[in-house]
Coordinates of C-alpha atoms in Angstrom, one line a residue:
M68 CA -17.8 -29.7 2.2
K69 CA -16.7 -31.0 5.5
L70 CA -15.1 -28.2 7.7
E71 CA -13.9 -30.0 10.7
Y72 CA -11.1 -32.7 10.4
T73 CA -8.8 -34.9 12.4
K74 CA -5.3 -35.3 10.9
E75 CA -6.3 -38.6 9.4
E76 CA -9.4 -37.3 7.8
L77 CA -7.5 -34.3 6.4
A78 CA -5.0 -36.6 4.8
V79 CA -7.8 -38.5 3.0
Q80 CA -9.4 -35.2 1.9
I81 CA -6.1 -33.8 0.5
A82 CA -5.4 -37.1 -1.4
A83 CA -8.9 -36.8 -3.0
L84 CA -8.4 -33.1 -3.9
E85 CA -5.0 -33.7 -5.4
Q86 CA -6.7 -35.9 -8.0
L87 CA -8.6 -32.8 -9.2
F88 CA -6.4 -29.8 -8.6
D89 CA -2.8 -28.9 -9.4
A90 CA -1.8 -28.2 -5.8
V91 CA -3.4 -28.5 -2.4
Q92 CA -2.0 -26.7 0.7
I93 CA -2.8 -26.2 4.3
M94 CA -2.0 -22.8 5.8
D95 CA -1.9 -21.1 9.2
P96 CA -3.0 -17.6 8.2
Y97 CA -2.2 -16.2 11.6
R98 CA 1.4 -17.2 11.5
G99 CA 1.8 -16.9 7.7
V100 CA 3.1 -20.4 7.2
L101 CA 2.4 -23.5 5.2
L102 CA 1.7 -26.6 7.3
D103 CA 2.7 -30.2 6.8
P104 CA -0.7 -32.0 6.6
A105 CA 0.8 -35.1 8.3
T106 CA 2.3 -33.3 11.3
M107 CA 0.7 -29.9 11.2
E108 CA 4.1 -28.4 11.7
P109 CA 5.4 -25.3 9.7
R110 CA 7.3 -26.1 6.5
G111 CA 7.7 -22.7 4.9
E112 CA 6.2 -19.3 4.5
C113 CA 2.9 -18.8 2.6
G114 CA 1.4 -15.9 0.7
P115 CA -1.3 -13.7 2.1
V116 CA -4.8 -15.3 2.5
P117 CA -7.6 -13.1 1.1
M118 CA -10.5 -12.1 3.2
L119 CA -12.9 -15.0 3.6
D120 CA -16.7 -14.5 3.4
E121 CA -19.3 -15.6 5.9
T122 CA -19.0 -19.2 4.7
G123 CA -15.2 -19.1 5.3
R124 CA -14.4 -19.1 1.6
G125 CA -12.3 -16.8 -0.6
M126 CA -10.6 -16.8 -3.9
Q127 CA -8.0 -14.8 -5.9
P128 CA -6.1 -15.1 -9.2
L129 CA -2.3 -15.8 -8.9
Q130 CA 0.6 -16.0 -11.2
E131 CA 3.0 -18.8 -10.2
N132 CA 6.2 -19.7 -12.1
G133 CA 4.9 -17.7 -15.1
R134 CA 1.5 -19.5 -15.3
N135 CA -1.9 -18.1 -14.3
E136 CA -3.8 -19.9 -11.6
M137 CA -7.0 -19.5 -9.6
C138 CA -6.7 -20.3 -5.9
I139 CA -9.8 -21.1 -3.8
Y140 CA -9.5 -20.9 0.0
Q141 CA -11.7 -22.6 2.6
G142 CA -11.5 -22.1 6.3
I143 CA -11.3 -25.4 8.2
Q144 CA -10.7 -26.7 11.7
V145 CA -8.1 -29.4 12.3
G146 CA -8.6 -30.6 15.8
D147 CA -8.8 -27.4 17.8
R148 CA -6.7 -25.5 15.3
P149 CA -8.2 -23.0 12.7
C150 CA -6.5 -23.4 9.3
V151 CA -7.1 -22.6 5.7
L152 CA -7.3 -25.2 2.9
A153 CA -6.1 -23.8 -0.4
V154 CA -6.5 -25.5 -3.8
H155 CA -4.8 -24.2 -6.9
C156 CA -6.2 -24.7 -10.4
R157 CA -4.3 -23.7 -13.5
L158 CA -6.3 -21.5 -15.8
P159 CA -6.8 -22.9 -19.3
Q160 CA -4.3 -21.8 -21.9
D161 CA -5.1 -22.0 -25.6
K162 CA -1.9 -23.2 -27.3
S163 CA -3.3 -22.2 -30.7
T164 CA -3.7 -18.6 -29.8
S165 CA -1.4 -15.9 -31.2
A166 CA 1.3 -14.4 -29.1
G167 CA -0.5 -11.0 -29.2
A168 CA -3.8 -12.5 -27.9
Q169 CA -2.0 -14.4 -25.1
N170 CA -0.2 -11.2 -24.1
S171 CA -3.5 -9.3 -24.0
Y172 CA -5.0 -12.1 -21.8
D173 CA -2.1 -12.0 -19.4
R174 CA -2.2 -8.2 -19.1
A175 CA -6.0 -8.4 -18.5
L176 CA -5.4 -10.9 -15.6
A177 CA -2.6 -8.7 -14.2
Q178 CA -4.8 -5.7 -14.3
Y179 CA -7.6 -7.6 -12.6
R180 CA -5.2 -8.6 -9.8
E181 CA -4.1 -5.0 -9.4
D182 CA -7.7 -3.7 -9.4
M183 CA -8.6 -6.0 -6.6
R184 CA -6.0 -4.2 -4.5
R185 CA -7.3 -0.7 -5.2
D186 CA -10.0 1.6 -3.9
Y187 CA -12.3 2.3 -6.8
V188 CA -12.8 6.0 -5.9
T189 CA -9.3 7.2 -5.2
G190 CA -7.0 4.6 -6.8
A191 CA -5.2 4.3 -3.5
Y192 CA -4.8 0.8 -2.1
N193 CA -7.8 -0.6 -0.3
S194 CA -8.3 -2.1 3.2
R195 CA -8.0 -5.6 1.9
Y196 CA -4.5 -5.0 0.5
I197 CA -3.2 -3.2 3.6
H198 CA -4.4 -5.9 6.0
E199 CA -3.7 -9.0 3.9
E200 CA -0.6 -8.2 1.9
Y201 CA 1.3 -5.2 3.2
R202 CA 0.8 -6.2 6.8
Q203 CA 3.0 -9.3 6.3
Y204 CA 5.8 -7.3 4.9
A205 CA 5.6 -4.6 7.6
E206 CA 5.5 -7.1 10.4
K207 CA 8.6 -8.9 9.1
Q208 CA 10.5 -5.6 8.9
A209 CA 9.4 -4.7 12.4
M210 CA 10.7 -8.0 13.7
K211 CA 14.1 -7.1 12.2
G212 CA 14.1 -3.9 14.2
V213 CA 13.2 -1.6 11.2
P214 CA 10.9 1.3 12.3
V215 CA 7.3 0.8 11.3
G216 CA 4.5 3.2 11.9
A217 CA 1.0 4.3 10.8
V218 CA -0.4 7.7 10.0
M219 CA -4.2 7.9 10.2
L220 CA -5.8 10.5 8.0
R221 CA -9.5 11.7 8.2
V222 CA -11.1 13.9 5.7
N223 CA -13.3 15.9 8.0
E224 CA -15.9 17.1 5.5
Y225 CA -16.7 13.7 4.0
W226 CA -19.9 12.8 5.9
N227 CA -21.3 16.3 5.8
L228 CA -20.9 16.3 2.0
R229 CA -22.6 13.0 1.7
N230 CA -25.5 14.1 4.0
T231 CA -26.0 17.7 2.6
E232 CA -24.7 17.5 -0.9
S233 CA -24.2 14.2 -2.7
Q234 CA -22.1 11.1 -2.7
Q235 CA -20.4 12.3 -5.9
A236 CA -19.3 15.5 -4.2
A237 CA -18.0 13.5 -1.2
E238 CA -16.0 11.2 -3.5
C239 CA -14.6 14.1 -5.4
C240 CA -13.4 15.5 -2.1
L241 CA -11.7 12.2 -1.2
D242 CA -10.1 11.8 -4.6
T243 CA -8.5 15.3 -4.3
A244 CA -7.3 14.6 -0.8
A245 CA -5.9 11.2 -1.8
G246 CA -3.9 12.8 -4.6
I247 CA -2.2 15.1 -2.1
F248 CA -1.6 12.3 0.3
Q249 CA -0.1 10.1 -2.4
L250 CA 2.4 12.8 -3.5
A251 CA 3.6 13.0 0.1
V252 CA 3.8 9.3 0.7
G253 CA 5.5 8.5 -2.6
T254 CA 5.5 5.4 -4.8
D255 CA 8.3 3.4 -3.1
H256 CA 6.2 0.6 -1.7
D257 CA 9.2 -0.8 0.3
H258 CA 9.1 2.3 2.4
A259 CA 5.4 3.5 2.5
V260 CA 2.0 2.9 1.1
L261 CA -1.3 4.8 1.3
A262 CA -4.7 3.0 1.6
R263 CA -8.3 4.0 2.1
L264 CA -9.8 2.1 5.0
E265 CA -13.4 3.2 5.0
D266 CA -15.5 6.2 4.1
G267 CA -13.3 9.3 4.8
L268 CA -10.5 7.4 6.6
F269 CA -7.1 6.7 5.1
V270 CA -3.9 5.2 6.5
A271 CA -0.3 5.6 5.4
V272 CA 2.0 2.9 6.7
T273 CA 5.7 3.7 6.8
V274 CA 8.6 1.3 6.9
G275 CA 12.1 2.6 7.8
M276 CA 11.0 6.1 8.8
P277 CA 9.2 7.3 12.0
A278 CA 5.5 7.8 11.4
A279 CA 5.6 11.3 13.0
R280 CA 8.0 12.4 10.2
L281 CA 5.7 11.1 7.5
A282 CA 2.7 12.8 9.2
Q283 CA 4.7 16.1 9.1
S284 CA 5.4 15.6 5.4
I285 CA 1.7 15.0 4.7
N286 CA 0.7 18.1 6.7
E287 CA 3.3 20.2 4.8
A288 CA 1.9 18.9 1.5
L289 CA -1.6 19.8 2.6
E290 CA -0.6 23.3 3.6
S291 CA 1.1 23.9 0.3
S292 CA -1.7 22.5 -1.9
R293 CA -5.0 23.9 -3.1
R294 CA -7.5 21.8 -1.2
V295 CA -10.3 22.6 -3.6
F296 CA -12.8 20.2 -5.2
S297 CA -16.0 20.4 -7.2
I298 CA -19.3 20.1 -5.4
T299 CA -21.3 20.9 -8.6
L300 CA -20.2 22.3 -12.0
A301 CA -20.7 25.8 -10.6
R302 CA -19.6 25.3 -7.0
R303 CA -16.4 24.5 -5.3
G304 CA -15.5 23.4 -1.8
T305 CA -12.5 23.0 0.4
F306 CA -11.6 20.4 2.9
T307 CA -9.6 19.9 6.1
V308 CA -7.7 16.8 7.3
S309 CA -7.0 15.5 10.8
T310 CA -3.8 13.4 11.2
A311 CA -2.5 11.2 14.0
S312 CA 0.3 8.7 14.1
A313 CA 1.5 5.7 16.1
E314 CA 4.7 3.7 16.1
W315 CA 5.1 -0.1 16.1
G316 CA 7.4 0.2 19.1
E317 CA 4.5 1.7 21.2
T318 CA 2.4 -1.5 20.8
S319 CA 4.3 -4.3 19.0
S320 CA 1.1 -5.3 17.2
W321 CA -0.3 -4.4 13.8
E322 CA -3.9 -4.1 15.1
M323 CA -3.0 -2.1 18.1
M324 CA -0.7 0.2 16.2
L325 CA -3.6 1.1 13.8
S326 CA -6.1 1.3 16.6
L327 CA -3.8 3.7 18.6
A328 CA -3.4 6.0 15.6
Q329 CA -7.1 6.1 15.1
Q330 CA -7.8 6.7 18.8
R331 CA -5.5 9.8 18.6
L332 CA -7.5 11.4 15.8

């Protein structure tokens, strides 16, 4: 597939793709907006773009207006401007199937979409979700003047457990720690979410409350909890957690806010 276009070439490409797919869109993933293919000017907000692979391609299932779709994304260049071309394809629906079977199908797709957002070890959100989806929400709230902050959390024993015990013991340690973090963060996603970034590192992003206050709540939850996990069936271990926080107001940038919190660990 051609990856570099002029505006005229892009118009021809979109016209061809519209013969095959239900919808074709051009996105500016950095500004979070849809673009008019003719003028390349913003014409509305767009949803989050998933992480693209080394070929500049990505995909994700969506539910739009009550129907299930698969969206395929391709990074392209229009002139000197990096953009994303998104094509939507409605998933087949068997009209003869029973209501129960259709409901099972819809629930399976919904579960798949949710699983793609989650860390398979701890059940917390994953790095993809926090950077692609929650970031857009947090940035918009910050632009309105709502306090936004990040609390970085490192489970200190993770690498030692992996190196001297087993990956299973390290993951059991993380799972126990994540449970305590989640209780402190809560389940109101409009105000805070917890995500595992990598290995033994987590981040809690807070909207509407200073990050230092959330860090204090997490530390209090750790102090009042039994930080015990299974190394083997006969052995138990304990873990410690390092915390550090940063506020949006200190950096006015998502990346720099997270980087600052991590530097303070």
